[in-house]
């Protein structure tokens, strides 16, 4: 466990934090502050669609399915445990910058996608076709295939087992296996079936969780101002205690905030562009705006709500970690029903994440030229990974997902820096046409 923790903080050290922040700042400038104009432009009518891919709404739900997951519950709790309340502040900073990053990823995914005959896009495509870095494109694709087995399957299988163990009298491994097997028919149906399932699951689970979380916050409304003040004051502590800028960058508060932000909203990780690159939208910028909204919904709405629930109820100081901490927070309002609510919510979140990441892994395998036999066996590998991980503690797997996120992010961020001029040009043309 110690060596995993050491590797995680090495990969998420000062260099990674500066690289992600600098990428977000660069792309904010290149996109003319997409964070401020994307919602207004997104609400304007547009009809730029083909008919050979999944719909933009299905792409949004597939991507949100891969984004909204255990990171929104256990990940936020883990960030509070490792980095304190200040980590929430840095998650929000990472999200603000990540809106421009994810917008740019999706612009490039649609601009450089190929048709096989269905559309196929993502970092592996724009690194190869746009940046002229085929070797780095292969590195990304391989990392994504592996990450889908880890972040997309193993972490979710462990989360399902941890959430259902208190309410289902079965061994953890058997719980994870049972839920995983139920997913196999959808996974074997390919990308379009995964997209259709995500379009049903994601809206239901998102609204349900936000409603319950809002109920908790209304009950503890008097504690919200002090919780917000604690988030801000704790975020500033590394600067005063750590010795200036070096202390700020090396503090675990910032490291955990950025790492959990990336794990949760996936901005810069390169996964979401794979779903959106497969959509039938013809406008790169119109698709990119969906990505910016995804980051906002994931981190600034869902993750912030979870953090406030944990802080206002005092659950973050209970000595618990992960989903146990989140369950204790909701128990202040839901009582004995809290384990059931968290258990059902985690199953929905984890299932949608497995579906989303399976889509990503299959797309990368197709791009790598995998044989049909491997493509048909890959969903079985996803199921096996989720089932076996049911016997592994979730806390350890969350550290592994941080490592996985870093390995995928590095080649993708290089591509974003290389192609930032293309993003700027597409954005200028788009805004000129919309005047």
GROMACS .gro file of C-alpha atoms in nm:
model
  435
    1UNK     CA    1   0.000   0.000   0.000
    2UNK     CA    2   0.280   0.243   0.084
    3UNK     CA    3   0.450   0.209  -0.253
    4UNK     CA    4   0.118   0.270  -0.431
    5UNK     CA    5   0.069   0.586  -0.224
    6UNK     CA    6   0.424   0.699  -0.301
    7UNK     CA    7   0.382   0.640  -0.676
    8UNK     CA    8   0.050   0.822  -0.673
    9UNK     CA    9   0.198   1.133  -0.512
   10UNK     CA   10   0.499   1.116  -0.743
   11UNK     CA   11   0.279   1.116  -1.053
   12UNK     CA   12   0.058   1.387  -0.904
   13UNK     CA   13   0.348   1.602  -0.789
   14UNK     CA   14   0.424   1.966  -0.874
   15UNK     CA   15   0.496   1.898  -1.243
   16UNK     CA   16   0.157   1.736  -1.308
   17UNK     CA   17  -0.035   2.003  -1.117
   18UNK     CA   18   0.143   2.282  -1.306
   19UNK     CA   19   0.097   2.105  -1.642
   20UNK     CA   20  -0.279   2.058  -1.595
   21UNK     CA   21  -0.328   2.413  -1.465
   22UNK     CA   22  -0.116   2.562  -1.743
   23UNK     CA   23  -0.305   2.361  -2.006
   24UNK     CA   24  -0.636   2.486  -1.871
   25UNK     CA   25  -0.515   2.846  -1.864
   26UNK     CA   26  -0.378   2.824  -2.219
   27UNK     CA   27  -0.700   2.676  -2.354
   28UNK     CA   28  -0.913   2.926  -2.163
   29UNK     CA   29  -0.732   3.200  -2.352
   30UNK     CA   30  -0.741   3.011  -2.682
   31UNK     CA   31  -1.117   2.953  -2.653
   32UNK     CA   32  -1.192   3.313  -2.547
   33UNK     CA   33  -1.313   3.198  -2.208
   34UNK     CA   34  -1.545   2.919  -2.313
   35UNK     CA   35  -1.654   2.885  -1.948
   36UNK     CA   36  -1.842   3.214  -1.981
   37UNK     CA   37  -2.013   3.177  -2.319
   38UNK     CA   38  -2.075   2.807  -2.371
   39UNK     CA   39  -2.413   2.783  -2.196
   40UNK     CA   40  -2.564   3.075  -2.388
   41UNK     CA   41  -2.442   2.934  -2.720
   42UNK     CA   42  -2.551   2.582  -2.632
   43UNK     CA   43  -2.911   2.694  -2.577
   44UNK     CA   44  -2.931   2.840  -2.929
   45UNK     CA   45  -3.091   2.603  -3.186
   46UNK     CA   46  -2.863   2.407  -3.418
   47UNK     CA   47  -2.910   2.124  -3.667
   48UNK     CA   48  -2.563   1.995  -3.744
   49UNK     CA   49  -2.607   1.618  -3.738
   50UNK     CA   50  -2.527   1.316  -3.946
   51UNK     CA   51  -2.710   0.988  -3.912
   52UNK     CA   52  -2.422   0.739  -3.888
   53UNK     CA   53  -2.329   0.767  -3.522
   54UNK     CA   54  -2.484   0.802  -3.179
   55UNK     CA   55  -2.683   1.119  -3.106
   56UNK     CA   56  -2.523   1.411  -2.917
   57UNK     CA   57  -2.754   1.337  -2.621
   58UNK     CA   58  -2.641   0.973  -2.617
   59UNK     CA   59  -2.279   1.090  -2.639
   60UNK     CA   60  -2.341   1.330  -2.349
   61UNK     CA   61  -2.502   1.056  -2.137
   62UNK     CA   62  -2.234   0.800  -2.226
   63UNK     CA   63  -1.964   1.049  -2.133
   64UNK     CA   64  -2.148   1.156  -1.816
   65UNK     CA   65  -2.196   0.787  -1.740
   66UNK     CA   66  -1.819   0.741  -1.752
   67UNK     CA   67  -1.772   1.066  -1.558
   68UNK     CA   68  -2.038   1.041  -1.287
   69UNK     CA   69  -1.938   0.749  -1.073
   70UNK     CA   70  -1.779   0.639  -0.751
   71UNK     CA   71  -1.556   0.947  -0.764
   72UNK     CA   72  -1.857   1.166  -0.689
   73UNK     CA   73  -1.923   0.983  -0.361
   74UNK     CA   74  -1.625   0.786  -0.238
   75UNK     CA   75  -1.374   0.998  -0.431
   76UNK     CA   76  -1.484   1.321  -0.262
   77UNK     CA   77  -1.476   1.149   0.077
   78UNK     CA   78  -1.127   1.018   0.001
   79UNK     CA   79  -1.014   1.368  -0.100
   80UNK     CA   80  -1.138   1.506   0.233
   81UNK     CA   81  -0.958   1.229   0.422
   82UNK     CA   82  -0.626   1.274   0.239
   83UNK     CA   83  -0.622   1.647   0.168
   84UNK     CA   84  -0.875   1.801   0.406
   85UNK     CA   85  -1.159   2.041   0.319
   86UNK     CA   86  -0.921   2.255   0.113
   87UNK     CA   87  -0.904   1.979  -0.147
   88UNK     CA   88  -1.262   2.066  -0.245
   89UNK     CA   89  -1.152   2.420  -0.336
   90UNK     CA   90  -0.881   2.286  -0.564
   91UNK     CA   91  -1.126   2.040  -0.719
   92UNK     CA   92  -1.336   2.342  -0.819
   93UNK     CA   93  -1.030   2.525  -0.955
   94UNK     CA   94  -0.941   2.216  -1.158
   95UNK     CA   95  -1.301   2.203  -1.284
   96UNK     CA   96  -1.303   2.568  -1.395
   97UNK     CA   97  -0.985   2.516  -1.595
   98UNK     CA   98  -1.107   2.172  -1.701
   99UNK     CA   99  -1.411   2.319  -1.875
  100UNK     CA  100  -1.179   2.474  -2.136
  101UNK     CA  101  -0.968   2.158  -2.150
  102UNK     CA  102  -1.263   1.928  -2.213
  103UNK     CA  103  -1.416   2.166  -2.465
  104UNK     CA  104  -1.088   2.157  -2.659
  105UNK     CA  105  -1.065   1.777  -2.639
  106UNK     CA  106  -1.410   1.739  -2.791
  107UNK     CA  107  -1.346   1.998  -3.062
  108UNK     CA  108  -1.041   1.801  -3.174
  109UNK     CA  109  -1.220   1.466  -3.141
  110UNK     CA  110  -1.495   1.571  -3.383
  111UNK     CA  111  -1.261   1.763  -3.616
  112UNK     CA  112  -1.019   1.473  -3.671
  113UNK     CA  113  -1.251   1.173  -3.633
  114UNK     CA  114  -1.255   0.897  -3.891
  115UNK     CA  115  -1.543   0.681  -4.022
  116UNK     CA  116  -1.503   0.302  -4.006
  117UNK     CA  117  -1.790   0.327  -4.128
  118UNK     CA  118  -1.920   0.449  -3.791
  119UNK     CA  119  -1.748   0.765  -3.661
  120UNK     CA  120  -1.447   0.709  -3.437
  121UNK     CA  121  -1.265   0.988  -3.258
  122UNK     CA  122  -1.060   1.067  -2.951
  123UNK     CA  123  -0.702   1.147  -2.847
  124UNK     CA  124  -0.562   0.843  -3.028
  125UNK     CA  125  -0.708   0.983  -3.352
  126UNK     CA  126  -0.613   1.350  -3.315
  127UNK     CA  127  -0.269   1.263  -3.180
  128UNK     CA  128  -0.211   1.058  -3.496
  129UNK     CA  129  -0.393   1.259  -3.765
  130UNK     CA  130  -0.364   1.609  -3.620
  131UNK     CA  131  -0.046   1.625  -3.412
  132UNK     CA  132   0.147   1.374  -3.624
  133UNK     CA  133   0.241   1.166  -3.318
  134UNK     CA  134   0.130   0.809  -3.401
  135UNK     CA  135   0.357   0.653  -3.139
  136UNK     CA  136   0.207   0.866  -2.863
  137UNK     CA  137  -0.138   0.786  -2.999
  138UNK     CA  138  -0.072   0.414  -2.952
  139UNK     CA  139   0.054   0.475  -2.598
  140UNK     CA  140  -0.270   0.656  -2.514
  141UNK     CA  141  -0.488   0.386  -2.671
  142UNK     CA  142  -0.311   0.107  -2.481
  143UNK     CA  143  -0.334   0.301  -2.153
  144UNK     CA  144  -0.707   0.357  -2.214
  145UNK     CA  145  -0.773  -0.013  -2.279
  146UNK     CA  146  -0.598  -0.096  -1.951
  147UNK     CA  147  -0.766   0.189  -1.761
  148UNK     CA  148  -1.107   0.067  -1.872
  149UNK     CA  149  -1.032  -0.257  -1.689
  150UNK     CA  150  -0.915  -0.064  -1.381
  151UNK     CA  151  -1.089   0.273  -1.346
  152UNK     CA  152  -1.390   0.161  -1.546
  153UNK     CA  153  -1.439  -0.187  -1.404
  154UNK     CA  154  -1.227  -0.275  -1.100
  155UNK     CA  155  -1.293   0.041  -0.898
  156UNK     CA  156  -1.664   0.020  -0.974
  157UNK     CA  157  -1.685  -0.348  -0.882
  158UNK     CA  158  -1.521  -0.276  -0.548
  159UNK     CA  159  -1.754   0.020  -0.491
  160UNK     CA  160  -2.061  -0.193  -0.561
  161UNK     CA  161  -1.941  -0.461  -0.319
  162UNK     CA  162  -1.863  -0.207  -0.046
  163UNK     CA  163  -2.197  -0.031  -0.085
  164UNK     CA  164  -2.415  -0.345  -0.092
  165UNK     CA  165  -2.235  -0.555   0.171
  166UNK     CA  166  -2.417  -0.385   0.466
  167UNK     CA  167  -2.760  -0.459   0.314
  168UNK     CA  168  -2.710  -0.779   0.113
  169UNK     CA  169  -2.607  -1.093   0.310
  170UNK     CA  170  -2.362  -1.218   0.051
  171UNK     CA  171  -1.978  -1.217   0.020
  172UNK     CA  172  -1.830  -0.907  -0.147
  173UNK     CA  173  -1.695  -1.104  -0.443
  174UNK     CA  174  -2.030  -1.269  -0.513
  175UNK     CA  175  -2.210  -0.933  -0.504
  176UNK     CA  176  -1.968  -0.781  -0.756
  177UNK     CA  177  -1.988  -1.090  -0.977
  178UNK     CA  178  -2.369  -1.091  -0.979
  179UNK     CA  179  -2.400  -0.725  -1.080
  180UNK     CA  180  -2.123  -0.760  -1.338
  181UNK     CA  181  -2.288  -1.056  -1.508
  182UNK     CA  182  -2.609  -0.857  -1.547
  183UNK     CA  183  -2.414  -0.604  -1.752
  184UNK     CA  184  -2.269  -0.856  -1.996
  185UNK     CA  185  -2.562  -0.854  -2.247
  186UNK     CA  186  -2.538  -0.474  -2.276
  187UNK     CA  187  -2.159  -0.479  -2.309
  188UNK     CA  188  -2.174  -0.748  -2.577
  189UNK     CA  189  -2.417  -0.531  -2.774
  190UNK     CA  190  -2.146  -0.284  -2.872
  191UNK     CA  191  -2.118   0.093  -2.861
  192UNK     CA  192  -2.471   0.189  -2.968
  193UNK     CA  193  -2.639  -0.039  -2.713
  194UNK     CA  194  -2.410   0.101  -2.442
  195UNK     CA  195  -2.504   0.456  -2.550
  196UNK     CA  196  -2.878   0.378  -2.540
  197UNK     CA  197  -2.851   0.227  -2.191
  198UNK     CA  198  -2.654   0.527  -2.065
  199UNK     CA  199  -2.917   0.766  -2.204
  200UNK     CA  200  -3.171   0.599  -1.972
  201UNK     CA  201  -2.960   0.545  -1.659
  202UNK     CA  202  -2.773   0.875  -1.630
  203UNK     CA  203  -3.067   1.120  -1.605
  204UNK     CA  204  -3.246   0.901  -1.349
  205UNK     CA  205  -2.948   0.857  -1.118
  206UNK     CA  206  -2.835   1.220  -1.142
  207UNK     CA  207  -3.175   1.367  -1.049
  208UNK     CA  208  -3.227   1.116  -0.765
  209UNK     CA  209  -2.890   1.183  -0.604
  210UNK     CA  210  -2.920   1.562  -0.634
  211UNK     CA  211  -3.267   1.552  -0.477
  212UNK     CA  212  -3.150   1.349  -0.176
  213UNK     CA  213  -2.836   1.560  -0.132
  214UNK     CA  214  -3.037   1.881  -0.147
  215UNK     CA  215  -3.266   1.744   0.124
  216UNK     CA  216  -2.964   1.689   0.352
  217UNK     CA  217  -2.838   2.042   0.286
  218UNK     CA  218  -3.177   2.198   0.355
  219UNK     CA  219  -3.185   2.013   0.688
  220UNK     CA  220  -2.836   2.142   0.777
  221UNK     CA  221  -2.870   2.480   0.606
  222UNK     CA  222  -2.729   2.669   0.904
  223UNK     CA  223  -2.395   2.486   0.863
  224UNK     CA  224  -2.345   2.570   0.494
  225UNK     CA  225  -2.175   2.912   0.544
  226UNK     CA  226  -1.921   2.768   0.789
  227UNK     CA  227  -1.857   2.472   0.556
  228UNK     CA  228  -1.784   2.706   0.263
  229UNK     CA  229  -1.556   2.917   0.482
  230UNK     CA  230  -1.370   2.603   0.592
  231UNK     CA  231  -1.316   2.498   0.231
  232UNK     CA  232  -1.162   2.835   0.141
  233UNK     CA  233  -0.952   2.877   0.457
  234UNK     CA  234  -0.817   2.521   0.440
  235UNK     CA  235  -0.725   2.570   0.075
  236UNK     CA  236  -0.499   2.860   0.169
  237UNK     CA  237  -0.315   2.674   0.447
  238UNK     CA  238  -0.053   2.510   0.221
  239UNK     CA  239   0.063   2.853   0.106
  240UNK     CA  240   0.129   2.977   0.457
  241UNK     CA  241   0.250   2.651   0.607
  242UNK     CA  242   0.444   2.508   0.316
  243UNK     CA  243   0.688   2.785   0.243
  244UNK     CA  244   0.558   2.989  -0.049
  245UNK     CA  245   0.494   2.859  -0.399
  246UNK     CA  246   0.689   2.534  -0.355
  247UNK     CA  247   0.485   2.453  -0.048
  248UNK     CA  248   0.164   2.532  -0.233
  249UNK     CA  249   0.243   2.303  -0.525
  250UNK     CA  250   0.370   2.012  -0.319
  251UNK     CA  251   0.092   2.015  -0.061
  252UNK     CA  252  -0.137   1.712  -0.058
  253UNK     CA  253  -0.438   1.943  -0.046
  254UNK     CA  254  -0.370   2.062  -0.402
  255UNK     CA  255  -0.253   1.722  -0.522
  256UNK     CA  256  -0.565   1.548  -0.395
  257UNK     CA  257  -0.790   1.825  -0.523
  258UNK     CA  258  -0.652   1.809  -0.877
  259UNK     CA  259  -0.626   1.429  -0.881
  260UNK     CA  260  -0.982   1.373  -0.761
  261UNK     CA  261  -1.102   1.648  -0.993
  262UNK     CA  262  -0.951   1.470  -1.292
  263UNK     CA  263  -1.075   1.130  -1.171
  264UNK     CA  264  -1.424   1.272  -1.133
  265UNK     CA  265  -1.474   1.501  -1.435
  266UNK     CA  266  -1.204   1.342  -1.659
  267UNK     CA  267  -1.107   1.677  -1.813
  268UNK     CA  268  -0.763   1.630  -1.968
  269UNK     CA  269  -0.774   1.255  -1.921
  270UNK     CA  270  -0.884   1.199  -2.281
  271UNK     CA  271  -1.167   0.954  -2.219
  272UNK     CA  272  -1.477   1.165  -2.289
  273UNK     CA  273  -1.360   1.269  -2.641
  274UNK     CA  274  -1.392   0.904  -2.743
  275UNK     CA  275  -1.767   0.909  -2.678
  276UNK     CA  276  -1.822   1.251  -2.831
  277UNK     CA  277  -1.600   1.168  -3.129
  278UNK     CA  278  -1.850   0.891  -3.206
  279UNK     CA  279  -2.152   1.122  -3.211
  280UNK     CA  280  -2.334   1.233  -3.525
  281UNK     CA  281  -2.286   1.605  -3.456
  282UNK     CA  282  -2.107   1.782  -3.741
  283UNK     CA  283  -1.998   2.094  -3.547
  284UNK     CA  284  -1.681   2.042  -3.340
  285UNK     CA  285  -1.754   2.347  -3.123
  286UNK     CA  286  -2.117   2.253  -3.060
  287UNK     CA  287  -2.000   1.915  -2.933
  288UNK     CA  288  -1.722   2.081  -2.734
  289UNK     CA  289  -1.970   2.292  -2.542
  290UNK     CA  290  -2.136   1.974  -2.414
  291UNK     CA  291  -1.801   1.875  -2.267
  292UNK     CA  292  -1.767   2.204  -2.081
  293UNK     CA  293  -2.114   2.156  -1.934
  294UNK     CA  294  -2.025   1.799  -1.830
  295UNK     CA  295  -1.737   1.924  -1.618
  296UNK     CA  296  -1.958   2.184  -1.453
  297UNK     CA  297  -2.234   1.933  -1.373
  298UNK     CA  298  -1.992   1.669  -1.245
  299UNK     CA  299  -1.768   1.878  -1.019
  300UNK     CA  300  -1.936   2.212  -0.953
  301UNK     CA  301  -2.276   2.053  -0.890
  302UNK     CA  302  -2.251   1.684  -0.792
  303UNK     CA  303  -1.908   1.677  -0.624
  304UNK     CA  304  -1.963   2.010  -0.446
  305UNK     CA  305  -2.300   1.886  -0.319
  306UNK     CA  306  -2.134   1.570  -0.184
  307UNK     CA  307  -1.859   1.772  -0.016
  308UNK     CA  308  -2.109   2.006   0.150
  309UNK     CA  309  -2.315   1.709   0.269
  310UNK     CA  310  -2.004   1.555   0.429
  311UNK     CA  311  -1.893   1.883   0.587
  312UNK     CA  312  -2.229   2.013   0.713
  313UNK     CA  313  -2.319   1.682   0.876
  314UNK     CA  314  -1.975   1.641   1.036
  315UNK     CA  315  -1.933   1.300   0.873
  316UNK     CA  316  -1.587   1.398   0.745
  317UNK     CA  317  -1.464   1.395   1.107
  318UNK     CA  318  -1.627   1.063   1.195
  319UNK     CA  319  -1.313   0.859   1.131
  320UNK     CA  320  -1.482   0.676   0.844
  321UNK     CA  321  -1.358   0.683   0.485
  322UNK     CA  322  -1.499   0.641   0.138
  323UNK     CA  323  -1.858   0.524   0.104
  324UNK     CA  324  -1.891   0.462   0.478
  325UNK     CA  325  -1.837   0.833   0.539
  326UNK     CA  326  -2.094   0.925   0.274
  327UNK     CA  327  -2.347   0.680   0.420
  328UNK     CA  328  -2.308   0.832   0.767
  329UNK     CA  329  -2.371   1.178   0.624
  330UNK     CA  330  -2.696   1.075   0.456
  331UNK     CA  331  -2.801   0.879   0.766
  332UNK     CA  332  -2.849   1.211   0.949
  333UNK     CA  333  -3.163   1.257   0.736
  334UNK     CA  334  -3.248   0.916   0.593
  335UNK     CA  335  -3.175   0.714   0.908
  336UNK     CA  336  -3.168   0.338   0.855
  337UNK     CA  337  -3.262   0.389   0.490
  338UNK     CA  338  -2.925   0.557   0.418
  339UNK     CA  339  -2.733   0.233   0.342
  340UNK     CA  340  -3.007   0.133   0.097
  341UNK     CA  341  -3.006   0.472  -0.074
  342UNK     CA  342  -2.626   0.483  -0.103
  343UNK     CA  343  -2.616   0.119  -0.213
  344UNK     CA  344  -2.870   0.171  -0.492
  345UNK     CA  345  -2.709   0.501  -0.596
  346UNK     CA  346  -2.363   0.346  -0.615
  347UNK     CA  347  -2.494   0.058  -0.825
  348UNK     CA  348  -2.646   0.303  -1.074
  349UNK     CA  349  -2.335   0.522  -1.077
  350UNK     CA  350  -2.096   0.229  -1.103
  351UNK     CA  351  -2.299   0.057  -1.376
  352UNK     CA  352  -2.306   0.374  -1.586
  353UNK     CA  353  -1.930   0.415  -1.536
  354UNK     CA  354  -1.861   0.057  -1.643
  355UNK     CA  355  -2.074   0.112  -1.954
  356UNK     CA  356  -1.900   0.437  -2.041
  357UNK     CA  357  -1.549   0.302  -1.994
  358UNK     CA  358  -1.630  -0.015  -2.186
  359UNK     CA  359  -1.726   0.211  -2.477
  360UNK     CA  360  -1.387   0.385  -2.450
  361UNK     CA  361  -1.191   0.062  -2.430
  362UNK     CA  362  -1.369  -0.096  -2.727
  363UNK     CA  363  -1.315   0.218  -2.937
  364UNK     CA  364  -0.942   0.214  -2.864
  365UNK     CA  365  -0.920  -0.156  -2.947
  366UNK     CA  366  -1.092  -0.089  -3.280
  367UNK     CA  367  -0.849   0.193  -3.354
  368UNK     CA  368  -0.556  -0.035  -3.266
  369UNK     CA  369  -0.688  -0.285  -3.522
  370UNK     CA  370  -0.783  -0.557  -3.276
  371UNK     CA  371  -0.926  -0.876  -3.422
  372UNK     CA  372  -1.300  -0.949  -3.385
  373UNK     CA  373  -1.220  -1.228  -3.137
  374UNK     CA  374  -1.049  -0.984  -2.901
  375UNK     CA  375  -1.331  -0.732  -2.938
  376UNK     CA  376  -1.584  -0.998  -2.841
  377UNK     CA  377  -1.375  -1.114  -2.542
  378UNK     CA  378  -1.304  -0.765  -2.407
  379UNK     CA  379  -1.649  -0.725  -2.241
  380UNK     CA  380  -1.585  -1.055  -2.064
  381UNK     CA  381  -1.258  -0.909  -1.935
  382UNK     CA  382  -1.449  -0.604  -1.806
  383UNK     CA  383  -1.690  -0.829  -1.618
  384UNK     CA  384  -1.408  -1.040  -1.471
  385UNK     CA  385  -1.217  -0.730  -1.358
  386UNK     CA  386  -1.523  -0.586  -1.184
  387UNK     CA  387  -1.604  -0.919  -1.020
  388UNK     CA  388  -1.251  -0.989  -0.892
  389UNK     CA  389  -1.213  -0.634  -0.761
  390UNK     CA  390  -1.507  -0.695  -0.531
  391UNK     CA  391  -1.258  -0.860  -0.296
  392UNK     CA  392  -1.018  -0.562  -0.296
  393UNK     CA  393  -1.056  -0.258  -0.063
  394UNK     CA  394  -1.197   0.044  -0.245
  395UNK     CA  395  -0.947   0.287  -0.090
  396UNK     CA  396  -0.653   0.108  -0.254
  397UNK     CA  397  -0.827   0.098  -0.591
  398UNK     CA  398  -0.900   0.471  -0.576
  399UNK     CA  399  -0.524   0.532  -0.551
  400UNK     CA  400  -0.472   0.309  -0.856
  401UNK     CA  401  -0.731   0.508  -1.051
  402UNK     CA  402  -0.532   0.826  -0.979
  403UNK     CA  403  -0.223   0.658  -1.126
  404UNK     CA  404  -0.426   0.544  -1.427
  405UNK     CA  405  -0.558   0.896  -1.482
  406UNK     CA  406  -0.206   1.037  -1.488
  407UNK     CA  407  -0.084   0.778  -1.742
  408UNK     CA  408  -0.368   0.865  -1.981
  409UNK     CA  409  -0.341   1.240  -1.923
  410UNK     CA  410   0.025   1.291  -2.020
  411UNK     CA  411   0.001   1.196  -2.391
  412UNK     CA  412  -0.337   1.370  -2.423
  413UNK     CA  413  -0.206   1.696  -2.273
  414UNK     CA  414   0.086   1.692  -2.516
  415UNK     CA  415  -0.166   1.666  -2.800
  416UNK     CA  416  -0.371   1.955  -2.661
  417UNK     CA  417  -0.066   2.183  -2.644
  418UNK     CA  418   0.037   2.084  -2.996
  419UNK     CA  419  -0.311   2.143  -3.144
  420UNK     CA  420  -0.423   2.441  -2.934
  421UNK     CA  421  -0.397   2.662  -3.243
  422UNK     CA  422  -0.649   2.440  -3.423
  423UNK     CA  423  -0.890   2.477  -3.130
  424UNK     CA  424  -0.852   2.854  -3.141
  425UNK     CA  425  -0.917   2.868  -3.517
  426UNK     CA  426  -1.227   2.646  -3.493
  427UNK     CA  427  -1.363   2.858  -3.207
  428UNK     CA  428  -1.313   3.185  -3.394
  429UNK     CA  429  -1.496   3.050  -3.700
  430UNK     CA  430  -1.778   2.911  -3.485
  431UNK     CA  431  -1.837   3.235  -3.293
  432UNK     CA  432  -1.822   3.439  -3.617
  433UNK     CA  433  -2.094   3.223  -3.772
  434UNK     CA  434  -2.314   3.250  -3.461
  435UNK     CA  435  -2.313   3.632  -3.443
   0.00000   0.00000   0.00000
